[in-house]
CSV table of C-alpha atoms and ligand atoms in Angstrom, one decimal:
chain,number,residue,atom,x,y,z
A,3,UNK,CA,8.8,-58.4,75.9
A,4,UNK,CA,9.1,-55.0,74.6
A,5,UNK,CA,5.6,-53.5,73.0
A,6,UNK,CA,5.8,-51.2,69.8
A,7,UNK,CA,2.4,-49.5,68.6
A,8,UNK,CA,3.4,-48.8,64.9
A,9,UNK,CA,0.9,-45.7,63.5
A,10,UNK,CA,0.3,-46.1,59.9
A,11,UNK,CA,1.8,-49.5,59.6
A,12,UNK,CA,-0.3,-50.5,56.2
A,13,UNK,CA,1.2,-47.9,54.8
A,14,UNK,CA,4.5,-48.5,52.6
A,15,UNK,CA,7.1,-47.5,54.9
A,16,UNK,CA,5.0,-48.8,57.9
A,17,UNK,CA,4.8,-52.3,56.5
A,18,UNK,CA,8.5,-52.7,55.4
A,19,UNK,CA,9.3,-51.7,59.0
A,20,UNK,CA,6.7,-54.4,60.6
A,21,UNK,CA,8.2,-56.8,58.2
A,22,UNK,CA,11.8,-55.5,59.1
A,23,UNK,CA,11.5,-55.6,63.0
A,24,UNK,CA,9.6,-58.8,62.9
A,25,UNK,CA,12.7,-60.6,60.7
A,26,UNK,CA,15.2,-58.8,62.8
A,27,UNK,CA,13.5,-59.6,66.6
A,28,UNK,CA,11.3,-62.5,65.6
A,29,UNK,CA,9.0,-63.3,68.7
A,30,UNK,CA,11.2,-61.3,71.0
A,31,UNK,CA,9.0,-57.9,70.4
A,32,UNK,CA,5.4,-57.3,70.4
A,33,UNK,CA,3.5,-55.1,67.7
A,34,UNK,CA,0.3,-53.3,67.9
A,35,UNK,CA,-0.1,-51.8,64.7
A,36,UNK,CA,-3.3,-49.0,64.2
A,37,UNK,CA,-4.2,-47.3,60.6
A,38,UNK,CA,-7.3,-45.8,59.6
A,39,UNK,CA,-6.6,-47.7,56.3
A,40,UNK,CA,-7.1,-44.3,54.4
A,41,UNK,CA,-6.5,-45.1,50.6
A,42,UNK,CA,-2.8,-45.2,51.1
A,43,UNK,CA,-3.5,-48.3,53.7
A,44,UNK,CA,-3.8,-51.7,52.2
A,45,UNK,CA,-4.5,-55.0,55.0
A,46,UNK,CA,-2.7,-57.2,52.0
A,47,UNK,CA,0.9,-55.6,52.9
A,48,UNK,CA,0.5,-57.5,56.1
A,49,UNK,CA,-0.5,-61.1,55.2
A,50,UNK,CA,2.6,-62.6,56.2
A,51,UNK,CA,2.1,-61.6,59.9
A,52,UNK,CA,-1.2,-61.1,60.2
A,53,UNK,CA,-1.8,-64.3,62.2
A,54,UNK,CA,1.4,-64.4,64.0
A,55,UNK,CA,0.5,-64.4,68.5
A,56,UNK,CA,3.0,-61.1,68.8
A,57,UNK,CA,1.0,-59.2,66.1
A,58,UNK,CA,-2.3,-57.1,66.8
A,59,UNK,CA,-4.1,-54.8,64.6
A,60,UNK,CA,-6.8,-52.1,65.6
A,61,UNK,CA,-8.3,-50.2,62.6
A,62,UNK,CA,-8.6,-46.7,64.0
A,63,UNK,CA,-7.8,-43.1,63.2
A,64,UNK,CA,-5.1,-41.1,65.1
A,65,UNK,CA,-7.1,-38.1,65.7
A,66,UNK,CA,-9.7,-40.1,67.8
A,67,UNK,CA,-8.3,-39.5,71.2
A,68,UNK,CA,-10.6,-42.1,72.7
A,69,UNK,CA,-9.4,-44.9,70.5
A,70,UNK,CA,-6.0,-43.8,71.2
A,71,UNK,CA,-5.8,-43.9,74.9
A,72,UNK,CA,-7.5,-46.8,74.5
A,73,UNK,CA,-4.8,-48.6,73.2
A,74,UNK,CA,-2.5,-47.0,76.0
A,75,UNK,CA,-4.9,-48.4,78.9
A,76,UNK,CA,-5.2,-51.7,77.3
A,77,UNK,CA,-1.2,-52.2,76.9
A,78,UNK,CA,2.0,-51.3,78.5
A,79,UNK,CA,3.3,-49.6,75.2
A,80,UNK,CA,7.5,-49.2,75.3
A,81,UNK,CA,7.7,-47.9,72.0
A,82,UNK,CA,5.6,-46.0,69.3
A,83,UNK,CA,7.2,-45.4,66.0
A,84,UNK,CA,5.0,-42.9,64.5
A,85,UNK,CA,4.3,-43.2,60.4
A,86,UNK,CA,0.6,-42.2,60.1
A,87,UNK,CA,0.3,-39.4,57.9
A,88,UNK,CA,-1.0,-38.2,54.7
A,89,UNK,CA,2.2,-38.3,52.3
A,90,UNK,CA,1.4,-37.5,48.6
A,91,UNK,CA,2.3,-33.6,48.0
A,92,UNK,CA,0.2,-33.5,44.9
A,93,UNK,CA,-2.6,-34.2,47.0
A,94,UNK,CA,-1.8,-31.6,49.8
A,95,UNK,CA,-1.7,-29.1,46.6
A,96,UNK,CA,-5.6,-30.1,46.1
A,97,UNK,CA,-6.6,-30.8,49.3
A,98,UNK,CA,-4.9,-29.5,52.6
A,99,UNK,CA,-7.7,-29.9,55.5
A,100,UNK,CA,-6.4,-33.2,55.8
A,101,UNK,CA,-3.1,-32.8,55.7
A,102,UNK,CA,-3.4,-30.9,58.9
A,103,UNK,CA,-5.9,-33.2,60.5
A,104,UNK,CA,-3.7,-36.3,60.1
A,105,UNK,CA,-0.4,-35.5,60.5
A,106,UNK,CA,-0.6,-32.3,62.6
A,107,UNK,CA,-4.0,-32.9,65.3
A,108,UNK,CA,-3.0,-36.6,65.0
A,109,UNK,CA,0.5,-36.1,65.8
A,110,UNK,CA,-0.8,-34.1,68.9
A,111,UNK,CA,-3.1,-36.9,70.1
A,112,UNK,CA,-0.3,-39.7,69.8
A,113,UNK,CA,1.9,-36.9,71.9
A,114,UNK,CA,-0.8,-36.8,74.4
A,115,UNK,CA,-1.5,-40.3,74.8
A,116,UNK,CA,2.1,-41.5,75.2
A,117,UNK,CA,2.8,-38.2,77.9
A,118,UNK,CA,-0.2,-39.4,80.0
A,119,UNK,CA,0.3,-43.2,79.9
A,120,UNK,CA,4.2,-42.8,80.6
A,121,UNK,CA,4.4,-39.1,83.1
A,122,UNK,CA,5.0,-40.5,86.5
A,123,UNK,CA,3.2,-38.2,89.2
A,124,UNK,CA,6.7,-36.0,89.8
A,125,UNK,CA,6.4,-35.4,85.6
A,126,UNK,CA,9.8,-37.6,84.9
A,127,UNK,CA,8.7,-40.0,82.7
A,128,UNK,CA,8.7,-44.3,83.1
A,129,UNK,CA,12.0,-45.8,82.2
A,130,UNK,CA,12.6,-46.9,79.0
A,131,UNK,CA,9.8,-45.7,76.8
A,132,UNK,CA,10.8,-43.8,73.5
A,133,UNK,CA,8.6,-42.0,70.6
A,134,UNK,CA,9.9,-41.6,67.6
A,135,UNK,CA,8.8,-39.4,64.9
A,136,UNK,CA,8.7,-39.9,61.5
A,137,UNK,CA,9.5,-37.2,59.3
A,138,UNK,CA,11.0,-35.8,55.7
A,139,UNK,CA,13.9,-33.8,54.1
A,140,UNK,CA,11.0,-31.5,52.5
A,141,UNK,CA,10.4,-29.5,55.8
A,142,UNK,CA,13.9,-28.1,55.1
A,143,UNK,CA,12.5,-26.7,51.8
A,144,UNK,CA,14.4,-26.9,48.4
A,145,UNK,CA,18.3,-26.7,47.3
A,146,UNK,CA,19.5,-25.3,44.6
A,147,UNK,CA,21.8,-27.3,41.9
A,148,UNK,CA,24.9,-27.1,43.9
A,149,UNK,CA,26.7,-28.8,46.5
A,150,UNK,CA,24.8,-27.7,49.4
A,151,UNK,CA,22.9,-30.3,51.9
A,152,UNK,CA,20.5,-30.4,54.3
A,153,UNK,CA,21.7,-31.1,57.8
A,154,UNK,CA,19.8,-31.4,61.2
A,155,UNK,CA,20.6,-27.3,61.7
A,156,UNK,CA,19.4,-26.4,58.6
A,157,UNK,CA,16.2,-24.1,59.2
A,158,UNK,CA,12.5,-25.5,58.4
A,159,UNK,CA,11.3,-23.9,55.0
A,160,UNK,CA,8.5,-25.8,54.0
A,161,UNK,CA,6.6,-25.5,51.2
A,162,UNK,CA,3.9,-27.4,49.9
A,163,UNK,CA,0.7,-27.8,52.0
A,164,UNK,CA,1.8,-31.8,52.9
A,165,UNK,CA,5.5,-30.2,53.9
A,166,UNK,CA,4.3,-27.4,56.4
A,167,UNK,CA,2.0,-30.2,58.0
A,168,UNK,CA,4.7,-32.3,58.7
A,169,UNK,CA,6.9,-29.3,59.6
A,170,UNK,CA,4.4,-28.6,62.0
A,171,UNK,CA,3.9,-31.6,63.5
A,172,UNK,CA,8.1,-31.9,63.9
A,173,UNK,CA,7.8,-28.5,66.0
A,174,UNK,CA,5.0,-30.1,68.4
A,175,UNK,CA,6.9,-33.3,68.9
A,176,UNK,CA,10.4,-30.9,69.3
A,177,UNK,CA,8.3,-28.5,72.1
A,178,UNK,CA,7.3,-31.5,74.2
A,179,UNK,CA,10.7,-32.5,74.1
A,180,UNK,CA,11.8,-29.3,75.3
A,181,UNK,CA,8.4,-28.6,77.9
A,182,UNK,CA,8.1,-32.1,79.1
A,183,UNK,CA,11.0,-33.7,78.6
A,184,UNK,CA,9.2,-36.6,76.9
A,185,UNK,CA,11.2,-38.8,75.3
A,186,UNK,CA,11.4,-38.5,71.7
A,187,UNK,CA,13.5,-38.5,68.7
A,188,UNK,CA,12.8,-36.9,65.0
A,189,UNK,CA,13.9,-38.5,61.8
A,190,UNK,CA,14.0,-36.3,58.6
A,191,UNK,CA,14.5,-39.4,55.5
A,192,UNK,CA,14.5,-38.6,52.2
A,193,UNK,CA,12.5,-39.9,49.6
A,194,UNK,CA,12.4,-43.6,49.4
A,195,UNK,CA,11.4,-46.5,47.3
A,196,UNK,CA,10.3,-50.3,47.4
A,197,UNK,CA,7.8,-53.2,47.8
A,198,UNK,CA,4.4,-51.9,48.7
A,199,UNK,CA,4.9,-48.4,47.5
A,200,UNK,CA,1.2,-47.2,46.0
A,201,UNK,CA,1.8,-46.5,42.6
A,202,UNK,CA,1.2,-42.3,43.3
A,203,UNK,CA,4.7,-41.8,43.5
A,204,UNK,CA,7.2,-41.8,40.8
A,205,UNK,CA,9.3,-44.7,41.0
A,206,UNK,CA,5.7,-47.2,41.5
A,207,UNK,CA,3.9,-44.8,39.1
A,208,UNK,CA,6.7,-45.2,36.0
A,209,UNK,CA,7.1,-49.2,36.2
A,210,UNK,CA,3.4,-49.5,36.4
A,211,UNK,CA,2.5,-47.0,33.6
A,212,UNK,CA,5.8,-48.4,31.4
A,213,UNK,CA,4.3,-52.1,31.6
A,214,UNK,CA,1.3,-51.2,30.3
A,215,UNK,CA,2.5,-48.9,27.7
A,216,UNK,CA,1.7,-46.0,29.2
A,217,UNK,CA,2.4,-42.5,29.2
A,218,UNK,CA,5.1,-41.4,31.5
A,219,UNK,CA,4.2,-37.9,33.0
A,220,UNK,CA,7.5,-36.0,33.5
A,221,UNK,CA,7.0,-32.4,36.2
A,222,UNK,CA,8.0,-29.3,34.3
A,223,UNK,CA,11.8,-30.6,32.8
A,224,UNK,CA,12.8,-33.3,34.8
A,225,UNK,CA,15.2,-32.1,36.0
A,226,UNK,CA,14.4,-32.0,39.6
A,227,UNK,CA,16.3,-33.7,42.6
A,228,UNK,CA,15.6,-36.4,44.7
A,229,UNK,CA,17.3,-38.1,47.1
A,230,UNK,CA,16.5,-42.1,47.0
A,231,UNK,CA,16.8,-44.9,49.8
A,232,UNK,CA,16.2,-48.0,49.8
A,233,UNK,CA,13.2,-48.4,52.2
A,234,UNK,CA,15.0,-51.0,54.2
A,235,UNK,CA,17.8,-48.9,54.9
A,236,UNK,CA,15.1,-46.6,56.3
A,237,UNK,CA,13.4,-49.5,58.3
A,238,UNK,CA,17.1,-50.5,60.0
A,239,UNK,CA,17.6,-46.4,60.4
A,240,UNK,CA,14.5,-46.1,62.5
A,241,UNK,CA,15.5,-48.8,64.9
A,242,UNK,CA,18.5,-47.9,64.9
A,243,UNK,CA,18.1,-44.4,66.1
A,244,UNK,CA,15.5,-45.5,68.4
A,245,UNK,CA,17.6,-48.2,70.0
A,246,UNK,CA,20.6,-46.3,69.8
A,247,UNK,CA,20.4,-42.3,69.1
A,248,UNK,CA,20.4,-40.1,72.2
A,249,UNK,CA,16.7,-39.2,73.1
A,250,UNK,CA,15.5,-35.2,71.9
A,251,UNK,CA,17.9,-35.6,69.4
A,252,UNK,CA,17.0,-35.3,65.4
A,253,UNK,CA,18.3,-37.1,62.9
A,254,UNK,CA,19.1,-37.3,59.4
A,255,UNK,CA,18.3,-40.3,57.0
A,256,UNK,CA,19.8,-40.3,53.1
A,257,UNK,CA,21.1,-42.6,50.5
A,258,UNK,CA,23.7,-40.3,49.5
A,259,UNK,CA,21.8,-41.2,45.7
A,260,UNK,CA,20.7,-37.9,44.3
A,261,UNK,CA,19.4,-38.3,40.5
A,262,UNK,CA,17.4,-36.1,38.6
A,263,UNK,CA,13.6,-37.4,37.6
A,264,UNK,CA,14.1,-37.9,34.3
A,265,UNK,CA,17.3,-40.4,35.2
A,266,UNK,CA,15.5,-41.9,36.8
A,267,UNK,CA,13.0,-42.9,34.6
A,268,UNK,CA,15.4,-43.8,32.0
A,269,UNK,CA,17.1,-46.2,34.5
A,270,UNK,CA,13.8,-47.7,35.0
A,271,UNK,CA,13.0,-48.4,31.5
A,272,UNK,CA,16.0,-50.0,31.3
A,273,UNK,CA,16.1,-52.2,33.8
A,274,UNK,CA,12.2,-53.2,32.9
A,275,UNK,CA,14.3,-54.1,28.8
A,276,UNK,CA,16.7,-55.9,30.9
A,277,UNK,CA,15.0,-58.0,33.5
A,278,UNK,CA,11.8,-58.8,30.7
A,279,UNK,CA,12.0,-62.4,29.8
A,280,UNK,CA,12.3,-62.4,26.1
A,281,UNK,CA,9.4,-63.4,24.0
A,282,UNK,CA,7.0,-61.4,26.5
A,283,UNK,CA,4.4,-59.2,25.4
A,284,UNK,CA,5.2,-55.8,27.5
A,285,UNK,CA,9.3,-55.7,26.7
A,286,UNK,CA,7.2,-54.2,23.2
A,287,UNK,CA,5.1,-51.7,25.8
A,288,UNK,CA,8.2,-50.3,27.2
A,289,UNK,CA,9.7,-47.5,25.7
A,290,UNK,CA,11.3,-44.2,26.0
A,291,UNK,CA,8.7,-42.8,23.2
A,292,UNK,CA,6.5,-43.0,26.5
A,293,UNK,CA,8.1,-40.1,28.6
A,294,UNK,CA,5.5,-36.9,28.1
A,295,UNK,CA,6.5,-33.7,29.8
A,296,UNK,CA,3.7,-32.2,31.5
A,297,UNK,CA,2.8,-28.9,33.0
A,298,UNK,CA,5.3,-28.8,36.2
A,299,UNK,CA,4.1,-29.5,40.2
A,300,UNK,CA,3.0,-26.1,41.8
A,301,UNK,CA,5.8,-24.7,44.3
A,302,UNK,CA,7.8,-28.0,42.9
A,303,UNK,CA,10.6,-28.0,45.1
A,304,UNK,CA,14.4,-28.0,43.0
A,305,UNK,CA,16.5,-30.6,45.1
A,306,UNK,CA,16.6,-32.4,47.8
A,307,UNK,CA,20.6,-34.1,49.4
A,308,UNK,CA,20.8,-35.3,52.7
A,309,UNK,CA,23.9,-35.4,54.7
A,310,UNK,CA,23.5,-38.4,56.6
A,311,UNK,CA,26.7,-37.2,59.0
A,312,UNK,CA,25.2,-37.3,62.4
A,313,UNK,CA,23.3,-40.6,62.0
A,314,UNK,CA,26.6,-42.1,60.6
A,315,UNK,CA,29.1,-41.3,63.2
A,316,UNK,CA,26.8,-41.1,66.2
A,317,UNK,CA,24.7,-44.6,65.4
A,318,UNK,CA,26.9,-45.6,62.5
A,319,UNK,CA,24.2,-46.2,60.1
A,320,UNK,CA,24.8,-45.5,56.7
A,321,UNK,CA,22.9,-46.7,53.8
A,322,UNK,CA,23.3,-50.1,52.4
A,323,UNK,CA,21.4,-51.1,49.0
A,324,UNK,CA,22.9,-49.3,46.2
A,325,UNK,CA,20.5,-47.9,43.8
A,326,UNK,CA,21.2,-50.0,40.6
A,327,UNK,CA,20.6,-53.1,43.1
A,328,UNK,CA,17.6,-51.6,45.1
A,329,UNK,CA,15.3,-50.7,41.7
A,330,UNK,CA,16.0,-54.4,40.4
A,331,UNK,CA,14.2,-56.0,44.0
A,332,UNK,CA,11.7,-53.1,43.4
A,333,UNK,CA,10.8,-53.9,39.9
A,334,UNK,CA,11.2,-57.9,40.9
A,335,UNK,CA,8.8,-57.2,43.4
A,336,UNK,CA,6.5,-55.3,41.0
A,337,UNK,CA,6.7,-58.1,39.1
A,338,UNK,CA,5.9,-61.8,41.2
A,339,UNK,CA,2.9,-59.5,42.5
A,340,UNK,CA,0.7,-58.4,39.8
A,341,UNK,CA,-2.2,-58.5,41.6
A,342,UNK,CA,-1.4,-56.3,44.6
A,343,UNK,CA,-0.9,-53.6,41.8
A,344,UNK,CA,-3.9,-54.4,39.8
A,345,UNK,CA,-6.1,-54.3,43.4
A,346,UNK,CA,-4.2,-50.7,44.4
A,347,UNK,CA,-5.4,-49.1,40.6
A,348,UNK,CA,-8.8,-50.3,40.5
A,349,UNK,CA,-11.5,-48.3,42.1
A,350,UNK,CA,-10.7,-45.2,44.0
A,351,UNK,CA,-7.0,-44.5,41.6
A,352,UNK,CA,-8.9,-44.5,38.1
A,353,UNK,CA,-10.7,-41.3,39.5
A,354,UNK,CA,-7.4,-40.2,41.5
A,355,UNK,CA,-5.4,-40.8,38.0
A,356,UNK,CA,-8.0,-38.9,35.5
A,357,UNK,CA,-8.1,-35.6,37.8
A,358,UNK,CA,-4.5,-35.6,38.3
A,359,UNK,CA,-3.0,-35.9,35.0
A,360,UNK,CA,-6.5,-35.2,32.5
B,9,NAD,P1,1.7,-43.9,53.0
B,9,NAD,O1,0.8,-42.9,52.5
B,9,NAD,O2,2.1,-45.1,52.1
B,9,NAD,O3,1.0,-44.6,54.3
B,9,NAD,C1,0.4,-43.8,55.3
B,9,NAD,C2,-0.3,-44.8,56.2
B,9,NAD,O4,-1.0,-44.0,57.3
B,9,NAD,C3,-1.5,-45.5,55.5
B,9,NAD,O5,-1.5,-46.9,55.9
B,9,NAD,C4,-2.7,-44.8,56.0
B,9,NAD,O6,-3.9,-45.6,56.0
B,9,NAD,C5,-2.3,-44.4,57.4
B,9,NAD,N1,-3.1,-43.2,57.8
B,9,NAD,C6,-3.3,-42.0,57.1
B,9,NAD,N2,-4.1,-41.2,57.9
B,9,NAD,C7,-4.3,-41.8,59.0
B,9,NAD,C8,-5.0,-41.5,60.2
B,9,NAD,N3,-5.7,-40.3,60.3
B,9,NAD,N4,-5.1,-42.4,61.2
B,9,NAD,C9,-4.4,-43.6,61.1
B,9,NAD,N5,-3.8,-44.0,60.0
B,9,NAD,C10,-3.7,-43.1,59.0
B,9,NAD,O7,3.0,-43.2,53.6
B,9,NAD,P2,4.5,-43.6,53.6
B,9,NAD,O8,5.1,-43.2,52.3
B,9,NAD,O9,4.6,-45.0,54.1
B,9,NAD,O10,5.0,-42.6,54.7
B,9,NAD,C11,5.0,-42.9,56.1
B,9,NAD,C12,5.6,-41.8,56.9
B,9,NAD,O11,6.9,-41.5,56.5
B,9,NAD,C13,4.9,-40.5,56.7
B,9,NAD,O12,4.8,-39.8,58.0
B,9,NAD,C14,5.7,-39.7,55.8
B,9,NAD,O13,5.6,-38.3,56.0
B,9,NAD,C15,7.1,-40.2,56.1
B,9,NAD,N6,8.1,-40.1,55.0
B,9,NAD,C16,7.8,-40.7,53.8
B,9,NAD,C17,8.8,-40.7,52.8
B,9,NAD,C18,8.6,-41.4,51.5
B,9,NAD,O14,9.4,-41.3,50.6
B,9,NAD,N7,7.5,-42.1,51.3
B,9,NAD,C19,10.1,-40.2,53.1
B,9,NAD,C20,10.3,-39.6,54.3
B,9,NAD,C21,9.3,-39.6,55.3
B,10,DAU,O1,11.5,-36.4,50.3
B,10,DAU,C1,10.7,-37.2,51.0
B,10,DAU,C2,9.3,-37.2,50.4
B,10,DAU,O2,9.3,-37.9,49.2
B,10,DAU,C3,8.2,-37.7,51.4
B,10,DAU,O3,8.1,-36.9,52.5
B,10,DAU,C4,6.9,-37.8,50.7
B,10,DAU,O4,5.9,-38.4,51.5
B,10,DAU,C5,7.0,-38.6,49.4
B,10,DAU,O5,5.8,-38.6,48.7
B,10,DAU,C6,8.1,-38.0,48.5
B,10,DAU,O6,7.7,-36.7,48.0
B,10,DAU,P1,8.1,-36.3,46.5
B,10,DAU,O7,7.1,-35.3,46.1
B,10,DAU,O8,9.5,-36.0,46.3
B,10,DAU,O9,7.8,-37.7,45.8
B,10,DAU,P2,7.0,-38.0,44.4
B,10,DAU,O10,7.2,-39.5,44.1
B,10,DAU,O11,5.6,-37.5,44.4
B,10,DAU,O12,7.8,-37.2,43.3
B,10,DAU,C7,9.2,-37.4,43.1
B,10,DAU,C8,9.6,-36.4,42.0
B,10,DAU,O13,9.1,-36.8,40.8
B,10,DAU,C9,9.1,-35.0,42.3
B,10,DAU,O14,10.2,-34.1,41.8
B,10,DAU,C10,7.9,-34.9,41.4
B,10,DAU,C11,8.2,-35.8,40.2
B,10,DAU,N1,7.1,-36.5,39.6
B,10,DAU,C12,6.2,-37.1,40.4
B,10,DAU,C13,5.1,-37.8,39.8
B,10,DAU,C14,4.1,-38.5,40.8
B,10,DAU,C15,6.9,-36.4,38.2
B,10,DAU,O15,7.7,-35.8,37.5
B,10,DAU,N2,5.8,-37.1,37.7
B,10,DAU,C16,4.9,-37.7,38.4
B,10,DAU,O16,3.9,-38.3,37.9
């Protein structure tokens, strides 16, 4: 049975993909799943598999080495799909240090780890073991309003504090391909959307601020572009470039669904008029008289476009959920669970929410 240690996998991607490998390979997989459970972490994205045999948990942060290897020493890992990071770029604008702790010096201790578990004593590595790292479109930098993409050549441009880390970390993970030969892919995905997503980013932010009536805080003139996948399409993406992708090579990951900001926040309070039952209280909430344009995101990158290109014609993955389909299962989800969303806001996010946006 093949074993996958999963880094960050309460996280919003990481639990999608736990919940997507474990539908797709059942009991034919094992996962080991470690998170610090940061803010961003929550155990309650899990609860379907938490008590499943082939399912393990460890609570422990990727920069301590000790725990790490640990892990390796206990099990004969095959696999680690690494998501542990800090993500938000407004936070990275307000705090850095930690940006580079977590997702550059942890990067470099999951590198570690995996070289010294799997180097055999000639330094050619065990057969069949794979890293993969997960990364984003934003270490490419920002597009203007043309037709231009990003593709696996373009050159790294980053620009926020959260983008360079992650550019960084790429570049380690890149140089022990090239030193060591170690067995990795990259994946650059653009920006995606779901169940589980903490309500930080846009797309959680607006339905959760809309139902309640809200203001709806729109960067500079909303008329920045992102790129947005479905965040199964990026679960099936990872395995399949894993399973299937040709190792030191780096891939792209993208909807092919560019909209501006400010469509996208009218497509949301839309769908929230359509999908409200009539007769209930927040269809009266939900309004366009809510969208308030506020002072604009520091170094706010213009576009982002991925050409998913390679990772079509060499894997032939392409992405699946259109986007007026993938918003109504994110609102639905929204929806059946209230209380996941009220849990996520209270505490820590009332403070997070009155520094950010006064
Ligand atoms: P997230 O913030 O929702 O989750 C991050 C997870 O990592 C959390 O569970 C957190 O507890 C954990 N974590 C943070 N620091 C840790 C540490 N030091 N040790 C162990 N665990 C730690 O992030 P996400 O949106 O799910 O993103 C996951 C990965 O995908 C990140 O690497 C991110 O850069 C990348 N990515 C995200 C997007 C996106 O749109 N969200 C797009 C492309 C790539
Ligand atoms: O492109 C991939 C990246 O997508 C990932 O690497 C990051 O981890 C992820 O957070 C996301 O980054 P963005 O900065 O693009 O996502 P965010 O949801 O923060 O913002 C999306 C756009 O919406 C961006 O142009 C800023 C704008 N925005 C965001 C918030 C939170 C607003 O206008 N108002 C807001 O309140």
């Amino acid at each position: 049975m093949r074993t996958y240690l999963v880094t960050g996998g309460a996280g919003f991607i990481g639990s999608n993909y736990i919940h997507y490998m474990f539908k797709k390979y059942n009991n034919e997989i094992r996962i080991i799943n470690v998170d610090a459970l940061t803010y961003a972490g929550n155990l309650e994205n899990l609860k379907e598999v938490e008590n499943k045999e082939n399912y393990t948990f460890v609570k422990a942060d990727i920069c301590d080495k000790e725990a790490i290897e640990k892990i390796f020493a206990e099990n004969e890992i095959d696999r680690v799909v690494h998501f542990a990071a800090e993500s938000h770029v407004d936070r990275s604008i307000k705090n850095p240090e930690v940006f580079v702790q977590t997702n550059v010096l942890g990067t470099l201790v999951m590198l570690n780890a995996a070289k010294n578990a799997w180097m055999l004593e000639d330094g050619s590595f065990k057969e069949d073991k794979k890293f993969l790292h997960v990364s984003t479109d934003e270490v490419y930098g920002s597009l203007e309003e043309d037709d231009t993409f990003f593709y696996e050549t373009t050159p790294i441009d980053p620009h926020s504090p959260y983008s360079a880390s992650k550019a960084s970390s790429d570049m380690l993970v890149k140089s022990y391909i090239d030193t060591y030969k170690f067995p990795a892919n990259i994946t650059n995905c653009s920006n995606n959307y779901g169940p589980y997503q903490f309500p930080e980013k846009l797309i959680p932010l607006i339905i959760n601020n809309a139902l309640q009536g809200k203001k709806l805080p729109v960067y500079g003139t909303g008329t920045n572009v992102r790129d947005w996948l479905y965040v199964d399409d990026h679960a099936k993406a990872i395995d399949m470039v894993q399973e299937n992708g040709r190792l030191g090579e780096r891939y792209n990951i993208g909807g092919h669904n560019e909209k501006q900001n400010i469509e996208i926040i009218h497509i949301i309070l839309d769908t929230l008029q359509e999908m409200l039952p009539e007769g209930d209280e927040r269809k009266k909430l939900v309004s366009k008289d809510l969208i308030t344009y506020v002072e604009d995101r520091k170094g706010h990158d213009k576009r982002y476009a991925i050409a998913p290109d390679k990772i079509k014609e060499e894997i032939g993955w392409y992405p699946e959920t259109m986007f007026k389909d993938g918003i109504k299962l994110t609102i639905k989800w929204y929806f059946e669970n209230e209380d996941w969303l009220k849990n996520v806001t209270s505490g820590d996010y009332q403070k997070y929410y009155q520094d950010m946006y006064q």
